[in-house]
mmCIF file of C-alpha atoms in Angstrom:
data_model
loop_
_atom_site.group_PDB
_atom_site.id
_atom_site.type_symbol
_atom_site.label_atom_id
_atom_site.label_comp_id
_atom_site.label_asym_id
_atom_site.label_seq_id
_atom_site.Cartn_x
_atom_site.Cartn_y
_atom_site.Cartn_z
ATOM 1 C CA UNK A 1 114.062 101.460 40.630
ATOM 2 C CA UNK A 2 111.109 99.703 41.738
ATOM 3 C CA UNK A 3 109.654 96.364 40.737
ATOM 4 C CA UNK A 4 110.175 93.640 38.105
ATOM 5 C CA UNK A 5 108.116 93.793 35.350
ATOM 6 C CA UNK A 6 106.949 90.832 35.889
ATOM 7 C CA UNK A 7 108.066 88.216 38.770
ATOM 8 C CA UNK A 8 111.972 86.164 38.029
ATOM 9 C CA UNK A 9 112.425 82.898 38.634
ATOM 10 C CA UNK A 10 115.412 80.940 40.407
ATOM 11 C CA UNK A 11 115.772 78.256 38.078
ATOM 12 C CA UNK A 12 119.446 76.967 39.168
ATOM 13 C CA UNK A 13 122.797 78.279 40.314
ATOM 14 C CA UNK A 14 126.204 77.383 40.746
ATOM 15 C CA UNK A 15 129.042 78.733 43.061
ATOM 16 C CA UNK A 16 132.844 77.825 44.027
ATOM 17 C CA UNK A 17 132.931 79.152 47.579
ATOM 18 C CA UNK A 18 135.602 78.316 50.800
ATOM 19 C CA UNK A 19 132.799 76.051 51.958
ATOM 20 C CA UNK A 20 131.982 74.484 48.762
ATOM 21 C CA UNK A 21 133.055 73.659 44.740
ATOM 22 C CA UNK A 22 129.508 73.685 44.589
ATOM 23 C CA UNK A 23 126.159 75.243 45.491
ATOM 24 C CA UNK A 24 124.703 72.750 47.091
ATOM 25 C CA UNK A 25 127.821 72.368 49.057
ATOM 26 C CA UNK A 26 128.273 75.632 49.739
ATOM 27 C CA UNK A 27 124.188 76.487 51.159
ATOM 28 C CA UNK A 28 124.422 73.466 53.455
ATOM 29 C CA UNK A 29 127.735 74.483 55.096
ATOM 30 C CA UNK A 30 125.986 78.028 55.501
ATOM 31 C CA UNK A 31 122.588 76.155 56.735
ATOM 32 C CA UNK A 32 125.053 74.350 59.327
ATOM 33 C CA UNK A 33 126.927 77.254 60.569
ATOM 34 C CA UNK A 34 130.176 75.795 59.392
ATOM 35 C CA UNK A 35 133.231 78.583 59.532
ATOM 36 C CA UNK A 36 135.868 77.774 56.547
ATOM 37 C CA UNK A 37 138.711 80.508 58.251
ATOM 38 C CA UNK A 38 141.877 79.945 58.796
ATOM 39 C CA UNK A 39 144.670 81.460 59.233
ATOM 40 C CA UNK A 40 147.036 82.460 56.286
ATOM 41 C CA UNK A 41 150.998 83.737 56.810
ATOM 42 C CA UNK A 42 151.355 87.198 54.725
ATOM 43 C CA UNK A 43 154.492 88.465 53.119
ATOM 44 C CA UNK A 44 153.830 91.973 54.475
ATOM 45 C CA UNK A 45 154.576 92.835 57.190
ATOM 46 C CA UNK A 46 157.037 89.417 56.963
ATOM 47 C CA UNK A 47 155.515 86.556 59.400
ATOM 48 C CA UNK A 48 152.213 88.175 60.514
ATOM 49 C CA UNK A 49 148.929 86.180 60.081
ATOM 50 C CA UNK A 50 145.756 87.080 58.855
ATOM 51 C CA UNK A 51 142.338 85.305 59.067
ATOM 52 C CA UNK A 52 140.756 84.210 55.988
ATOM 53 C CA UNK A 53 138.377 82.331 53.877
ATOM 54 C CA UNK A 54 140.002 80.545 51.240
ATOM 55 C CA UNK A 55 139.170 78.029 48.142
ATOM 56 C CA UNK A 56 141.611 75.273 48.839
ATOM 57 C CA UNK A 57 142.773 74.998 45.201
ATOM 58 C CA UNK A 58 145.694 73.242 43.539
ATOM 59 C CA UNK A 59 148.833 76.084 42.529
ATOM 60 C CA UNK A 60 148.689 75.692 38.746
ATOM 61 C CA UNK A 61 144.559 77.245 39.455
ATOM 62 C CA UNK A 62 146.300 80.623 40.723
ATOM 63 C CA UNK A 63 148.978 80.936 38.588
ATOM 64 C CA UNK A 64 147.900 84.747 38.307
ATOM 65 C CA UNK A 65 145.364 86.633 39.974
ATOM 66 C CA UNK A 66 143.183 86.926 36.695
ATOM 67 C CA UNK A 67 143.590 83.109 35.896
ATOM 68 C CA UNK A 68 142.122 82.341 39.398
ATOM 69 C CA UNK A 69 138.786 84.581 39.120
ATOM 70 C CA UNK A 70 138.392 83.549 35.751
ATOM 71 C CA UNK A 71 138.521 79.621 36.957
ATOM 72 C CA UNK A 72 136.193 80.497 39.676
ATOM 73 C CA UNK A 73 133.669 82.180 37.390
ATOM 74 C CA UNK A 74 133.843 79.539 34.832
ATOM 75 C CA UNK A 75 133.378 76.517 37.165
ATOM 76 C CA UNK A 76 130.239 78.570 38.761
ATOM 77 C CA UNK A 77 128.828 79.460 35.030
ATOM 78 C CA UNK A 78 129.158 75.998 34.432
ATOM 79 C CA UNK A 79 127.256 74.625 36.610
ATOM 80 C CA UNK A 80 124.591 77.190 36.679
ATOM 81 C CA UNK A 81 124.262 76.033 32.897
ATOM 82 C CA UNK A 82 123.964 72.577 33.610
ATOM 83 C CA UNK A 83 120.622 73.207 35.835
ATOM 84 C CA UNK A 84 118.721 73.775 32.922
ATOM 85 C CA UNK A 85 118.270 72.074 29.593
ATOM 86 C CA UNK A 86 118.738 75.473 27.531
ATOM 87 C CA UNK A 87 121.571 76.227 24.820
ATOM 88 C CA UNK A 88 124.240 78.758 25.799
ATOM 89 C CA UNK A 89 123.582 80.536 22.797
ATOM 90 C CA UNK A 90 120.673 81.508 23.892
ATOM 91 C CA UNK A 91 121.638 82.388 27.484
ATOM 92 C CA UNK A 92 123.165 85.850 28.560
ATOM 93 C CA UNK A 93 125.558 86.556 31.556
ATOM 94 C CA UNK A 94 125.123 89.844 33.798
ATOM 95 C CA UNK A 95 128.571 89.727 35.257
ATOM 96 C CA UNK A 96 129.480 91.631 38.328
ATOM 97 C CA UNK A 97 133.383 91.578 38.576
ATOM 98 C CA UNK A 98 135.801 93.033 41.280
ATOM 99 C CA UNK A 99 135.542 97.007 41.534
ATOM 100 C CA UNK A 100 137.247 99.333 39.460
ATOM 101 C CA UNK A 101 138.174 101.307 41.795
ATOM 102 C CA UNK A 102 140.033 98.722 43.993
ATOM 103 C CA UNK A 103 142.906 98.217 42.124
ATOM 104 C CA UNK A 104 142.556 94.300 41.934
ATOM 105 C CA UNK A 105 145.927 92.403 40.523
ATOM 106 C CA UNK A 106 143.344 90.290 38.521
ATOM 107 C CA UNK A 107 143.835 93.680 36.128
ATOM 108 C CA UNK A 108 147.042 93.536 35.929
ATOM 109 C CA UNK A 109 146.585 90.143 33.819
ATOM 110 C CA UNK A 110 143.467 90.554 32.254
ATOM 111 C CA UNK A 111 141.694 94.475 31.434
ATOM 112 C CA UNK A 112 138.237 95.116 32.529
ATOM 113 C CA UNK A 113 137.318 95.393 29.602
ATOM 114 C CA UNK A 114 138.331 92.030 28.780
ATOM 115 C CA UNK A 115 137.504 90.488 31.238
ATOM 116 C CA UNK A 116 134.045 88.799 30.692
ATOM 117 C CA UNK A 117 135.205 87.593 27.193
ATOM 118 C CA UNK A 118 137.733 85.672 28.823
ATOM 119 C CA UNK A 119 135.176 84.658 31.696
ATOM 120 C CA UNK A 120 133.386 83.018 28.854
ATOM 121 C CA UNK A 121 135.995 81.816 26.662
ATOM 122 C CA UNK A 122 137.173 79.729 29.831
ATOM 123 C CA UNK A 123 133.367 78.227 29.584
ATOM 124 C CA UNK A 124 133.973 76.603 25.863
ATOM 125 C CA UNK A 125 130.295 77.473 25.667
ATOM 126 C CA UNK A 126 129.215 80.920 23.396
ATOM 127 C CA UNK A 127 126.579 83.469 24.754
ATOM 128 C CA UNK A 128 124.285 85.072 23.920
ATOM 129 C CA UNK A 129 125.268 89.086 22.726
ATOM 130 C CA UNK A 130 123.513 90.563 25.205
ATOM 131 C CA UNK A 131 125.805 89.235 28.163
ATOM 132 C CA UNK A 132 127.708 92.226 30.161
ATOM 133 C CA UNK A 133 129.813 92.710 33.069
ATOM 134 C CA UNK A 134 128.699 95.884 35.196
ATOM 135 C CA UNK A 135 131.094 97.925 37.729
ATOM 136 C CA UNK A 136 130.017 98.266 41.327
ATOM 137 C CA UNK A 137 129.928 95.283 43.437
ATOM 138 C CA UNK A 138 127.419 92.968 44.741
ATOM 139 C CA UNK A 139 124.668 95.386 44.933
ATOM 140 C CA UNK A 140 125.302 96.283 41.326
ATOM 141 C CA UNK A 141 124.802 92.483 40.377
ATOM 142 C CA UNK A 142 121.087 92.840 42.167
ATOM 143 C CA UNK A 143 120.751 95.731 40.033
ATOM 144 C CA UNK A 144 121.344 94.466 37.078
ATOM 145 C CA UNK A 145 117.662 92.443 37.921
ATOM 146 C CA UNK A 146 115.747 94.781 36.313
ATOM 147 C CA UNK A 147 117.906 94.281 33.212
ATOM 148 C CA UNK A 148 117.482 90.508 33.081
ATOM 149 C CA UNK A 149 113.476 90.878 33.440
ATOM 150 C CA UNK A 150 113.975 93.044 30.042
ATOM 151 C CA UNK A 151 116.526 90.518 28.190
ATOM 152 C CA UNK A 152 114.104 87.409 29.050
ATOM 153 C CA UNK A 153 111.251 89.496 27.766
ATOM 154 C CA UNK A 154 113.058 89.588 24.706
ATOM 155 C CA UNK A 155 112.995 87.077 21.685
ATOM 156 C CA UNK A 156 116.584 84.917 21.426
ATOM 157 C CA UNK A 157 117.060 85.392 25.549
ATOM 158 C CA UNK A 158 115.573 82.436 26.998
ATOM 159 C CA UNK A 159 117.107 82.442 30.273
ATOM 160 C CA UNK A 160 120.179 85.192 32.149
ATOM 161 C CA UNK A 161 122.715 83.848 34.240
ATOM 162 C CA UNK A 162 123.503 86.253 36.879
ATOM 163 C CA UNK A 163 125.977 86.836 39.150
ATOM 164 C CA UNK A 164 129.986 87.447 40.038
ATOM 165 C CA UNK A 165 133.503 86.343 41.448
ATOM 166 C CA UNK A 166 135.750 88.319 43.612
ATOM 167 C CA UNK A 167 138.658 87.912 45.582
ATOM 168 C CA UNK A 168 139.526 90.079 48.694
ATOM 169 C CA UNK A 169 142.807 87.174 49.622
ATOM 170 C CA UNK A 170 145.212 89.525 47.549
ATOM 171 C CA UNK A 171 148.364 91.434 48.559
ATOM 172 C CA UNK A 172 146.477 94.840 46.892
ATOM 173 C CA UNK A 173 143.345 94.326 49.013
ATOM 174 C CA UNK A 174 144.555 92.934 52.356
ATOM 175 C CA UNK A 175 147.156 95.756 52.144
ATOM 176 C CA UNK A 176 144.676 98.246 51.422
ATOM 177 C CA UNK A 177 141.893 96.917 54.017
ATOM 178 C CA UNK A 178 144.753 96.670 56.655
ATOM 179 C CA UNK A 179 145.625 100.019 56.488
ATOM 180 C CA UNK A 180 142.004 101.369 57.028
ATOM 181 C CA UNK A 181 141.895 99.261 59.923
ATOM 182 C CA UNK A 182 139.359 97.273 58.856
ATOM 183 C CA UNK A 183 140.474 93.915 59.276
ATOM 184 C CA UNK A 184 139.389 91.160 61.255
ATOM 185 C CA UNK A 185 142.139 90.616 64.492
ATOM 186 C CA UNK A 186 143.006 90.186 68.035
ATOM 187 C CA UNK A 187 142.919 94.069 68.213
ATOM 188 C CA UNK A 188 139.853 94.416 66.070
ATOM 189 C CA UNK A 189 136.953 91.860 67.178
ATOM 190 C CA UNK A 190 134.475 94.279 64.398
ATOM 191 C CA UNK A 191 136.564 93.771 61.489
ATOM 192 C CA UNK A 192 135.974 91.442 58.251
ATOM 193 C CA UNK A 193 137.401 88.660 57.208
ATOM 194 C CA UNK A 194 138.764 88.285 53.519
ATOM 195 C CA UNK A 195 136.621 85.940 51.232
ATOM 196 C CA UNK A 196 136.466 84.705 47.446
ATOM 197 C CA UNK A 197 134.206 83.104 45.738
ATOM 198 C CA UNK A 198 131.891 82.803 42.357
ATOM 199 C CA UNK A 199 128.214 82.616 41.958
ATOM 200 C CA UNK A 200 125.391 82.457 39.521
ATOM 201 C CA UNK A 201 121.828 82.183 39.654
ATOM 202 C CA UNK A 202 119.176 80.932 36.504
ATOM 203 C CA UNK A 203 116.874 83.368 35.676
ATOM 204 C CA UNK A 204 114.174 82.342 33.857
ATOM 205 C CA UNK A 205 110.705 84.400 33.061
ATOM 206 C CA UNK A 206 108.527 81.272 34.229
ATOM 207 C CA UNK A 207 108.823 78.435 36.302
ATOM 208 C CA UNK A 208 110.888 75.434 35.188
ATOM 209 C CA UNK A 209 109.679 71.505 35.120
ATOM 210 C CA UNK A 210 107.476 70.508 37.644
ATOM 211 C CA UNK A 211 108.410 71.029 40.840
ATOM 212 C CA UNK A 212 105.973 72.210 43.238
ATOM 213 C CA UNK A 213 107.976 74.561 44.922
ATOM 214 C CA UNK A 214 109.517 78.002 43.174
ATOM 215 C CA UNK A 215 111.515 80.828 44.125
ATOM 216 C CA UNK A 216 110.364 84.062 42.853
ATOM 217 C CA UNK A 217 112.022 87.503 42.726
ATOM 218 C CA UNK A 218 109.023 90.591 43.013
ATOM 219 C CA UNK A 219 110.841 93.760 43.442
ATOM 220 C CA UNK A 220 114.238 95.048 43.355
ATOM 221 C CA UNK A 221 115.758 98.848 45.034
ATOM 222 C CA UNK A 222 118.873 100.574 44.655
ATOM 223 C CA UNK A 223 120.404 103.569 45.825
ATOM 224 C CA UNK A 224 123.610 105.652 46.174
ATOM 225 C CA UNK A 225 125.295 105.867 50.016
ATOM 226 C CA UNK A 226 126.936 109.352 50.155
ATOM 227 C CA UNK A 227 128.668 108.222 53.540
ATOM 228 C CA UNK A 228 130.322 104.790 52.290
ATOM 229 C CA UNK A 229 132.713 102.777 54.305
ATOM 230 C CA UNK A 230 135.615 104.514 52.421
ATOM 231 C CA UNK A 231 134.621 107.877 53.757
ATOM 232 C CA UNK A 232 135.355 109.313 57.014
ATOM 233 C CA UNK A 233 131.759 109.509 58.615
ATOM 234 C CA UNK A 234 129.377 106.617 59.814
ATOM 235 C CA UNK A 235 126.462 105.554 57.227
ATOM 236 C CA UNK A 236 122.901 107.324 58.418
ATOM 237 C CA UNK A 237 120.980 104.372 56.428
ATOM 238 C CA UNK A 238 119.654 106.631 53.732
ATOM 239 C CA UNK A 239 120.434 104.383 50.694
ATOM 240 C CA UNK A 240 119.732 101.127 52.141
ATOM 241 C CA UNK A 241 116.126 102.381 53.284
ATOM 242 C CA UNK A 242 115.570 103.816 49.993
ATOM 243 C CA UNK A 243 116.521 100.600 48.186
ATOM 244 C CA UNK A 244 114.252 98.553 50.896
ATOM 245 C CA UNK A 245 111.490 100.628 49.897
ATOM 246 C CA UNK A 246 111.772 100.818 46.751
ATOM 247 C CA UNK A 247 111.703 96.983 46.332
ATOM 248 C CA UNK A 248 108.349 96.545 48.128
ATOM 249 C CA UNK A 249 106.828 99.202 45.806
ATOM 250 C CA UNK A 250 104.388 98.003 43.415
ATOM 251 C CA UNK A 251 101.818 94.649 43.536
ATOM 252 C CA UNK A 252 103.974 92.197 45.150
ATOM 253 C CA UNK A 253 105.082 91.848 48.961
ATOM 254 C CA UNK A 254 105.126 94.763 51.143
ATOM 255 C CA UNK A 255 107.076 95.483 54.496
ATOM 256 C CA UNK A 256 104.637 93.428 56.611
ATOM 257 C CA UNK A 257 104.891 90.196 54.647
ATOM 258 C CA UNK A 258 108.507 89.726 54.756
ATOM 259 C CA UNK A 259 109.578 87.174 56.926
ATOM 260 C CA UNK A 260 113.887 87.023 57.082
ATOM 261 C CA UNK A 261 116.343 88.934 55.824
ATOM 262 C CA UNK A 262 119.799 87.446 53.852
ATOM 263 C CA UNK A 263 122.241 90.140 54.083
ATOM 264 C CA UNK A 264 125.910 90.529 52.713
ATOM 265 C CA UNK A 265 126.857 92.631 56.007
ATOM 266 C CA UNK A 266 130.629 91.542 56.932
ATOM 267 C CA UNK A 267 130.830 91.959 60.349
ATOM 268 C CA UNK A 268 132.763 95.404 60.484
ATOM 269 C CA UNK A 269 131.432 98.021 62.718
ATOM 270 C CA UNK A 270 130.136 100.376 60.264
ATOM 271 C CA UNK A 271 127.690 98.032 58.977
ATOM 272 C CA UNK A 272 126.424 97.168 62.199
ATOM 273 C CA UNK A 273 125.759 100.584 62.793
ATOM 274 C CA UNK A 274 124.082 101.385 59.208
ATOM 275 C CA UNK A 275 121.874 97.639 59.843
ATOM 276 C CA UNK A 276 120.775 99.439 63.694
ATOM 277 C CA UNK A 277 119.904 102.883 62.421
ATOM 278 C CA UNK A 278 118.224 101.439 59.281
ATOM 279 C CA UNK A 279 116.046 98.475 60.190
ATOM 280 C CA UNK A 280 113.800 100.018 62.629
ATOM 281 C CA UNK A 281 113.113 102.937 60.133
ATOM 282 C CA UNK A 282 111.919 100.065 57.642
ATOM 283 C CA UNK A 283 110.197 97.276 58.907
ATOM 284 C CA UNK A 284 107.613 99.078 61.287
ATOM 285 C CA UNK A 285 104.988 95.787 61.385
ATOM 286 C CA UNK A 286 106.196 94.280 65.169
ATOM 287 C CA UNK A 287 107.901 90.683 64.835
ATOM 288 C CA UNK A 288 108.872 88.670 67.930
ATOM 289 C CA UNK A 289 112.025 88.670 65.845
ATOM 290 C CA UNK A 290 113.703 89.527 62.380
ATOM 291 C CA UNK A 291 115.756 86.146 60.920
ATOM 292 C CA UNK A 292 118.153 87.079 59.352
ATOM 293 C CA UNK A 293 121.290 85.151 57.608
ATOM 294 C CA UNK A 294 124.793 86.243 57.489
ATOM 295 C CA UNK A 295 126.829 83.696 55.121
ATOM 296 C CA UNK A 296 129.763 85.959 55.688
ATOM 297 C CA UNK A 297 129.957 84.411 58.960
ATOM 298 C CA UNK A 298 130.746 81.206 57.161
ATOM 299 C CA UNK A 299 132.529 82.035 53.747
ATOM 300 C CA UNK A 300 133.627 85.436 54.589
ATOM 301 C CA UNK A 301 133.680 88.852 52.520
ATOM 302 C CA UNK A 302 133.006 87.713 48.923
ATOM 303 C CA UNK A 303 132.775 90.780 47.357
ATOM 304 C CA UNK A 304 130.792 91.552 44.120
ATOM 305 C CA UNK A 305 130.039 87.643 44.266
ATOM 306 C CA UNK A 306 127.514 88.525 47.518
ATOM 307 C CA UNK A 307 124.769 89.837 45.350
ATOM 308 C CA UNK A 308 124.354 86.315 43.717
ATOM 309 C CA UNK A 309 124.859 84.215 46.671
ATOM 310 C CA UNK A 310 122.600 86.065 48.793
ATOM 311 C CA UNK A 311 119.579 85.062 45.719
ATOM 312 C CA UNK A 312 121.025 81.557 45.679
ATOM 313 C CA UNK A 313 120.344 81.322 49.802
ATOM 314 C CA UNK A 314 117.131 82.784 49.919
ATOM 315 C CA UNK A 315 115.840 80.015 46.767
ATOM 316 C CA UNK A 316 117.557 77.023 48.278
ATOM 317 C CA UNK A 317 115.515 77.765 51.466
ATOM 318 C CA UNK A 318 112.898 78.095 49.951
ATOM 319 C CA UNK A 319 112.247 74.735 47.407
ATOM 320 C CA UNK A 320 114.011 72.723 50.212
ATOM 321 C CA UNK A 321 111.279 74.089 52.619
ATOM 322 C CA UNK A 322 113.707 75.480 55.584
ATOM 323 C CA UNK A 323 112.809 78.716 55.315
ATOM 324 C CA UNK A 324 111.397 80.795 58.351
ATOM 325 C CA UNK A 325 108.692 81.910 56.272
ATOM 326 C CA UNK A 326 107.159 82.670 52.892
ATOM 327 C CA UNK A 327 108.668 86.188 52.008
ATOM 328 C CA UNK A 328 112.604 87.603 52.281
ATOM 329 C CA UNK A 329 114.578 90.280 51.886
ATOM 330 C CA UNK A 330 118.005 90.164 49.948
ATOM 331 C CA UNK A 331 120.070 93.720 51.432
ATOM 332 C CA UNK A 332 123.305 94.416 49.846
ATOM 333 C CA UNK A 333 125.866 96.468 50.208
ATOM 334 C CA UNK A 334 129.281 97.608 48.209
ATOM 335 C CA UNK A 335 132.130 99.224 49.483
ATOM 336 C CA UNK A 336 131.761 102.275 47.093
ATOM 337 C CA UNK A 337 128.183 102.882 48.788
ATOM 338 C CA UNK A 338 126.127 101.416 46.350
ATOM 339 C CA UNK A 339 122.941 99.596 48.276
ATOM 340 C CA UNK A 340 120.508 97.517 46.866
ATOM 341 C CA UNK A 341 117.615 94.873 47.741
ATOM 342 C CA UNK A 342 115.854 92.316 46.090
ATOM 343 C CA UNK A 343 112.139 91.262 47.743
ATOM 344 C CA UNK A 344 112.143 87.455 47.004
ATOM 345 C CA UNK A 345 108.669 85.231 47.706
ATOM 346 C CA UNK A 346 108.137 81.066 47.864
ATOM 347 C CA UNK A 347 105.650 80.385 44.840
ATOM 348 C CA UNK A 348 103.714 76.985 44.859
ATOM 349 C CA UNK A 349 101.746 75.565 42.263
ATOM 350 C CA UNK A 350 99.157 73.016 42.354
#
């Protein structure tokens, strides 16, 4: 996968996040270097304590796992929708949910299958029929870029919302992450720490209104990691170089032009390790020094809602002019090895 067709716009977003009910909320408490962990008491084992990031939410929210995400996805849709004067009926959602293969309770309540339908019934707006949910995490949700260039290309798409919700505070996945060792403790300083959240960007094929300032997405990479977290050897890079070059391929910005980085790395030690072998392999023009933004160091883990978030950061810097530069570099990975990366530029018009 290479580049867009033609360039994507950020027109809006929306995201529920531990540091926000909001996206505008939630990118100035990542701007700040705000930390919403804490410290949650786990059933199992019986009194032990885990760091999280959590949604502070009222009970009757999280009645089941499935109710919650849905909520979450819902309120972010929602607002997405609102930054724009278009119809939903005329709007599609590319819907990244929690990974198959993870087992999530929100299953239990509510089948994969199902699972966007009730995402949008929760709304009380309709869609448009192209709208899908895709397996594979938050580099699955970048992805799926290529696939909203073609939908607003099309006639009765105006505009995609993009994006996804995840939870990683759940008995299934702390259990599961614990046992791997891959938690964030007193005996494990390179661990992650658990995160939810929802969030959506506004696609649209041209600018919106007129604001001098746009956020543009050029290219977009993915690629397969053989060597994932959930195997038993270190990551060599491969995937997440291919993706990174992939994504500068074509007319837009190269290697040299890209200015900071946004990446969805958690903090564990294999992703430090894949980022160290990988980076120097890539961007070969010398810097004084690569920016880069971890919002995982403020909200935590999110899961497959990274991909979306990560899109939402890099525009927000951009229109609101605190960016370290002109060009950036989305890099995500998901647990199942999946990488991907989205080249993003500042656009002005006169």
């Amino acid at each position: 996968m290479a580049a867009v067709k033609r360039p994507l716009y950020i027109a809006g977003s929306g995201a529920v996040t531990p540091a926000g009910l909001n996206a505008p909320q939630t990118v100035a408490a990542i701007r700040a270097g705000l930390s919403a962990f804490e410290e949650m008491l786990l059933s199992e084992p019986l009194g032990a304590t885990q760091v999280v990031a959590r949604i502070r939410a009222h009970s009757r929210l999280r009645r089941t796992d499935g109710q919650w995400l849905v909520n979450m996805a819902a309120r972010a849709i929602g607002e997405a929708l609102r930054s724009g004067m278009r119809v939903s009926e005329t709007t599609a959602i590319l819907l990244a949910p929690p990974e198959s293969f993870r087992n999530h309770p929100a299953y239990a309540d509510i089948a994969p299958p199902d699972f966007l339908t009730a995402v949008m019934s929760a709304t009380g707006q309709k869609f448009h029929a192209a709208s899908r949910a895709t397996d594979g995490g938050a580099a699955a949700s970048i992805g799926l870029l290529e696939r909203a260039s073609e939908l607003v290309e099309q006639q009765g798409v105006e505009q995609v919302l993009l994006g996804g919700v995840d939870s990683l505070v759940n008995d299934t996945d702390l259990a599961r992450l614990g046992r791997a060792g891959r938690l964030k403790g007193a005996d494990n300083a390179q661990g992650l720490v658990p995160g939810e959240a929802a969030a959506f960007v506004r696609l649209t094929r041209s600018p919106e209104g007129k604001a001098h300032v746009h956020a543009a997405i050029y290219g977009v990479g993915l690629a397969q990691e053989q060597d994932s977290v959930l195997s038993e050897r270190y990551s060599q890079g491969r995937a997440l170089l291919g993706a990174l070059r992939d994504a500068v391929t074509g007319s837009g910005p190269s290697e040299p032009d890209i200015d900071f980085v946004i990446s969805n790395s958690n903090g564990e030690r294999y992703s430090g390790w894949e980022q160290l072998i990988t980076r120097p392999r890539f961007y070969r023009t010398r810097r004084e020094a690569l920016a880069t933004a971890f919002p995982a160091m403020t909200i935590g883990d999110i899961g497959a809602a990274g991909g979306a978030l990560a899109l939402m950061l890099a525009a927000d810097s951009f229109v609101n002019d605190y960016a370290p530069g002109r060009t950036a570099v989305c890099e995500l990975a998901s647990e199942n090895g999946l990488r991907a990366a989205a080249v993003m530029a500042r656009m002005t018009r006169r």
